[in-house]
CSV table of C-alpha atoms and ligand atoms in Angstrom, one decimal:
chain,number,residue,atom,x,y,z
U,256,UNK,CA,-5.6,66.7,-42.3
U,257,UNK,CA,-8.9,67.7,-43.5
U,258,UNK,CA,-11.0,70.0,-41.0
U,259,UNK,CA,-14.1,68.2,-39.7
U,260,UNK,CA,-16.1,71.1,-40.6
U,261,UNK,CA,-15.8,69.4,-44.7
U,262,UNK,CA,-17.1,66.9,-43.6
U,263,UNK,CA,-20.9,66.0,-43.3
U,264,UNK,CA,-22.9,63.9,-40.2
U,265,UNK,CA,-24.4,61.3,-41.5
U,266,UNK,CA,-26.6,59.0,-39.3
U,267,UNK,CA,-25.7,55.3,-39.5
U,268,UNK,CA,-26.4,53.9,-36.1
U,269,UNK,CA,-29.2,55.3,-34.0
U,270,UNK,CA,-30.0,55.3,-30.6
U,271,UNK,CA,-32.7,52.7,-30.2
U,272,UNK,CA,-30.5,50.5,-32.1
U,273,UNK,CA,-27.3,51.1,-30.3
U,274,UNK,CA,-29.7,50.8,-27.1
U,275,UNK,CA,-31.3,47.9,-28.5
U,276,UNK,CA,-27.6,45.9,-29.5
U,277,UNK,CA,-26.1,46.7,-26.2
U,278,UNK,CA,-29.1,45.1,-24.2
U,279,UNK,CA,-28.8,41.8,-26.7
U,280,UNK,CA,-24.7,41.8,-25.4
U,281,UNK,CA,-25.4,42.7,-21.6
U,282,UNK,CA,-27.9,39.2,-22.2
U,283,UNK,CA,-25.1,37.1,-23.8
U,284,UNK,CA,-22.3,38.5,-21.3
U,285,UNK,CA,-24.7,37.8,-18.6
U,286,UNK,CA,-25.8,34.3,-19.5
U,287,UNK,CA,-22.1,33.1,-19.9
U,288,UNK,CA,-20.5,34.7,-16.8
U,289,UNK,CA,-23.2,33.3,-13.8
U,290,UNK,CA,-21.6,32.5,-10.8
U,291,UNK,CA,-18.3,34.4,-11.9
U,292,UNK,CA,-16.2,37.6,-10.7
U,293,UNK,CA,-15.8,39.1,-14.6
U,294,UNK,CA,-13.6,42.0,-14.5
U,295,UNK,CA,-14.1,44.4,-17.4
U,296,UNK,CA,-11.9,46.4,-19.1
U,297,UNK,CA,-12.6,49.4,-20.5
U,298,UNK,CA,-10.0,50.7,-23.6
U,299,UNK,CA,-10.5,54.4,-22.8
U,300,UNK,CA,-11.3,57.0,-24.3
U,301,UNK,CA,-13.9,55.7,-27.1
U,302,UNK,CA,-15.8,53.0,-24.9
U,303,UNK,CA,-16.4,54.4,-21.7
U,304,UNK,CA,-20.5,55.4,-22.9
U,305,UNK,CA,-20.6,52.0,-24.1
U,306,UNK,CA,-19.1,50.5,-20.8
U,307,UNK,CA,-21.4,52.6,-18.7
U,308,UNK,CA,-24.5,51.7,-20.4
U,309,UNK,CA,-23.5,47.7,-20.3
U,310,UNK,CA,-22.4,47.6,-16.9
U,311,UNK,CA,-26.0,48.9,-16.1
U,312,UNK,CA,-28.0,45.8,-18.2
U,313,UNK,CA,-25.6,43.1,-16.6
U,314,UNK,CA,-27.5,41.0,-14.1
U,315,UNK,CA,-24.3,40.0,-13.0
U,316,UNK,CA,-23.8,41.1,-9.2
U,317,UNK,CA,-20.1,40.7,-8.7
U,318,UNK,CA,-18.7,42.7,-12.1
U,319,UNK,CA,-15.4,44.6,-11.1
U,320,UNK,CA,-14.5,47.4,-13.5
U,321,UNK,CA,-11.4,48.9,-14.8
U,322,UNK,CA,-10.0,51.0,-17.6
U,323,UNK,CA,-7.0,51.3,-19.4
U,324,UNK,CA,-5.8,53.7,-22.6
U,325,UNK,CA,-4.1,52.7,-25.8
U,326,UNK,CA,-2.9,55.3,-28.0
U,327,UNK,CA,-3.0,54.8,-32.1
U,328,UNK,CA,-4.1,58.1,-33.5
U,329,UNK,CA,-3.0,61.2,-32.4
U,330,UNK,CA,-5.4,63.1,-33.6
U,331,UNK,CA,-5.5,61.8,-37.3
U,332,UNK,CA,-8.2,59.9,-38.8
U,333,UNK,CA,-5.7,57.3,-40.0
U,334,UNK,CA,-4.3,54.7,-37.6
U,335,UNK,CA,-0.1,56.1,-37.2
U,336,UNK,CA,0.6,52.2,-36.7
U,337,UNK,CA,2.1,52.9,-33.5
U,338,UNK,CA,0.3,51.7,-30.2
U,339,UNK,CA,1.5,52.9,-27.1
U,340,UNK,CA,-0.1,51.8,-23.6
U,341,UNK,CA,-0.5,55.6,-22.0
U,342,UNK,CA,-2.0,53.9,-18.8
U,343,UNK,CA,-2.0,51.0,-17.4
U,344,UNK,CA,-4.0,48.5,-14.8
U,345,UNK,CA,-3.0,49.0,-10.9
U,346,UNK,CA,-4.4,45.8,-9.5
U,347,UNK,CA,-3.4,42.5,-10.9
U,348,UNK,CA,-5.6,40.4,-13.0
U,349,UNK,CA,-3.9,37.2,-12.4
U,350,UNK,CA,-6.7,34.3,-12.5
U,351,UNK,CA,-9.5,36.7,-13.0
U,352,UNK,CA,-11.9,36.4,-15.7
U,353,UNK,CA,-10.7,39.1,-18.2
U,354,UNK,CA,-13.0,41.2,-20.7
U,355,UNK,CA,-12.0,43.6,-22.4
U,356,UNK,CA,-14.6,46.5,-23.5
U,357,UNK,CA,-14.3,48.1,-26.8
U,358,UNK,CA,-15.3,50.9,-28.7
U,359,UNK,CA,-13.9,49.8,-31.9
U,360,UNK,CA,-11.8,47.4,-33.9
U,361,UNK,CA,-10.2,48.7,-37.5
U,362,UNK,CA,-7.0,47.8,-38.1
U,363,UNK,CA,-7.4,45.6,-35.3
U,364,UNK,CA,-3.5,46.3,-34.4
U,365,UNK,CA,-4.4,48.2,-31.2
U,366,UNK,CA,-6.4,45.8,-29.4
U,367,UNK,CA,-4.0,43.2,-30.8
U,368,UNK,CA,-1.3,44.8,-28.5
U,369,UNK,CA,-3.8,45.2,-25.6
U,370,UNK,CA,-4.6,41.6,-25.0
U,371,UNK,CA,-0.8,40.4,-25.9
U,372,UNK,CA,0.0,43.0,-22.8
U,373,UNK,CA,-2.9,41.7,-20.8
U,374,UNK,CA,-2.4,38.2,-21.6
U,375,UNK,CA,1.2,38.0,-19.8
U,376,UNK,CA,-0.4,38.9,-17.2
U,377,UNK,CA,-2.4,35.3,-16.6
U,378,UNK,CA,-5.7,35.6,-16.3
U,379,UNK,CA,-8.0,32.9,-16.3
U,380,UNK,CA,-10.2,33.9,-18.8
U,381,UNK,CA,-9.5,37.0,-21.9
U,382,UNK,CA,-12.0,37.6,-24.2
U,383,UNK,CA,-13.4,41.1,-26.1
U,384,UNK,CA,-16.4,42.4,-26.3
U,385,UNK,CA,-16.6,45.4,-28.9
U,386,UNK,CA,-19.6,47.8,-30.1
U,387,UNK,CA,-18.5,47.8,-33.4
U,388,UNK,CA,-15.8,46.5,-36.1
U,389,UNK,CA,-14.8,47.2,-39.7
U,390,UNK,CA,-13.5,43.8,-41.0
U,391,UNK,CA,-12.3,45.7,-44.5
U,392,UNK,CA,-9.7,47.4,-43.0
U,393,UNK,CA,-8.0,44.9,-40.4
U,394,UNK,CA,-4.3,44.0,-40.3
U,395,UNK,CA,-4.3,41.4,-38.0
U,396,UNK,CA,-6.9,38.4,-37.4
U,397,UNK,CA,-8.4,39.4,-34.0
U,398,UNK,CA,-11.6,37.3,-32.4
U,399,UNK,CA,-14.2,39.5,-31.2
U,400,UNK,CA,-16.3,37.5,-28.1
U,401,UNK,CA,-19.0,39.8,-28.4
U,402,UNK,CA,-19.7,42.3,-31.1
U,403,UNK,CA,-22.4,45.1,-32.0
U,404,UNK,CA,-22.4,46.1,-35.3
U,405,UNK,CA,-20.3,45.5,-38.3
U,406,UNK,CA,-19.6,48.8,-40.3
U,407,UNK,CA,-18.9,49.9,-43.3
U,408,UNK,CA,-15.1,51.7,-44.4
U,409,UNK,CA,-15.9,55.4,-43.2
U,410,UNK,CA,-15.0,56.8,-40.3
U,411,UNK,CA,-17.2,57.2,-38.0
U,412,UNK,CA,-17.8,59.0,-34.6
U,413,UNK,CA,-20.6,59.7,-31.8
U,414,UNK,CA,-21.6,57.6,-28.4
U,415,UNK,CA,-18.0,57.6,-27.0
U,416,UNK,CA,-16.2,57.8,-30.8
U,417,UNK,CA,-14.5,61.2,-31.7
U,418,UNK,CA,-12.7,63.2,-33.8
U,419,UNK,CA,-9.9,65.2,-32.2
U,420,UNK,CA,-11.9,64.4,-29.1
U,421,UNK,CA,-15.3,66.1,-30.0
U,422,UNK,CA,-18.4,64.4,-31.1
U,423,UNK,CA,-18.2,62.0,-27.9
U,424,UNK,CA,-21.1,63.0,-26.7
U,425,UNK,CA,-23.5,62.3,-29.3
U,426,UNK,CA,-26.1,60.0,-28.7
U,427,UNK,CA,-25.9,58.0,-31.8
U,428,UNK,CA,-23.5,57.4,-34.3
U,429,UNK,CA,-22.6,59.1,-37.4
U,430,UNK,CA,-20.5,58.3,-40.4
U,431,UNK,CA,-18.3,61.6,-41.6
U,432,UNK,CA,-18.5,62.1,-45.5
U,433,UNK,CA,-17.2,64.3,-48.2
F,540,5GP,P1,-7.1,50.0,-34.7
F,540,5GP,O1,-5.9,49.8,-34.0
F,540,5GP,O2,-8.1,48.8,-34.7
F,540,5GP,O3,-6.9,50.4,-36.1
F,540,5GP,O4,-7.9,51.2,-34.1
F,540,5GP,C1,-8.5,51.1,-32.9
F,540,5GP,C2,-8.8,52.5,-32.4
F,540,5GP,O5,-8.7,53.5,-33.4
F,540,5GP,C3,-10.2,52.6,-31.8
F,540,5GP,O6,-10.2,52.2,-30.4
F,540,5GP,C4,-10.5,54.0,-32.0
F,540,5GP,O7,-10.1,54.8,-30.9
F,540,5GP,C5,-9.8,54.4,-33.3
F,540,5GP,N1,-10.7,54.3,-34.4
F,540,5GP,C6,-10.6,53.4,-35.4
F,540,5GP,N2,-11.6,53.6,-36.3
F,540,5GP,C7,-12.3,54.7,-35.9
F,540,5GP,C8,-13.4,55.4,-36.4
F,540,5GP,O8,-14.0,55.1,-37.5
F,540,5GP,N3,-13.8,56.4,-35.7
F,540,5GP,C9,-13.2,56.8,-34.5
F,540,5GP,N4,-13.7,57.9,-33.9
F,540,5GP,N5,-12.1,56.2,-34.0
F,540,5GP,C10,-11.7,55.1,-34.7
């Protein structure tokens, strides 16, 4: 694998419009969930900044929170194909109004598994909220609830997103280019 370092930053989603998008999802999710108990998941590690700056726009009062982890890429910048659940819920969600909160959907082969897993589980209600998607690489059909943006082929990281777990923390998001 190629260091990062040959690689160059470039800004394809800034903050006002990340901060902008998640306030028009926070208004959907809000106006579809009154008078419910929504549970939402968090796919850790890449959406937990996006989680936390949703769950603050809901004017929902009764949102429960939760997070699980998937692994797909150890450490590469292509998916391995493999998914893994590395941890899982401890309460069950049987009957609950389900979302699940995403950073991403590529291949579209790990959330895939993460709502098969969830689904057996019987809630009353699964759907998937994700920040962003990139419908030219996806392997299996997957209907996103509520989306962000749609991107481009190029790997990108920033606002939860990394590479070899650094970049997290940057406020917006960047595509990484030769
Ligand atoms: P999928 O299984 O849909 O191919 O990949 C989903 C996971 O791969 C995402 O949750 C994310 O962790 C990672 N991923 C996919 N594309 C990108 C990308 O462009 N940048 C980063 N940082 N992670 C990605």
């Amino acid at each position: 694998m190629k260091q990062s370092s040959h690689y160059q930053l470039k800004i394809l989603i800034n903050k006002d419009q990340i901060a902008e998008t998640v306030a028009r999802i926070a208004s959907e999710i809000t106006r579809d969930y009154q008078k419910r108990q929504p549970l939402l998941i968090g796919v850790l590690k890449g959406s937990f900044i996006f989680m936390a700056d949703l769950v603050r726009q809901l004017k929902l009062i009764d949102i429960e929170t939760d997070f699980v982890q998937v692994a797909s890429y150890y450490a590469e910048k292509e998916s391995s194909g493999k998914v893994t659940l590395i941890q899982d819920l401890h309460k069950s969600i049987t009957g609950r109004d389900v979302l699940v909160i995403e950073d991403i959907v590529d291949t579209g082969l790990s959330i895939s598994f993460l709502l098969a897993h969830l689904k057996k589980k019987n809630p009353a209600s699964l759907k998937l909220c994700a920040l962003t998607e990139k419908p030219s690489r996806r392997q299996v059909a997957v209907s996103i609830d509520y989306l962000g943006f749609t991107l481009p082929d190029n790997f990108v990281v920033g606002y939860g997103l990394d590479l070899n777990e650094k970049y997290r923390c940057l406020p917006d998001i960047y595509s990484m280019e030769k």
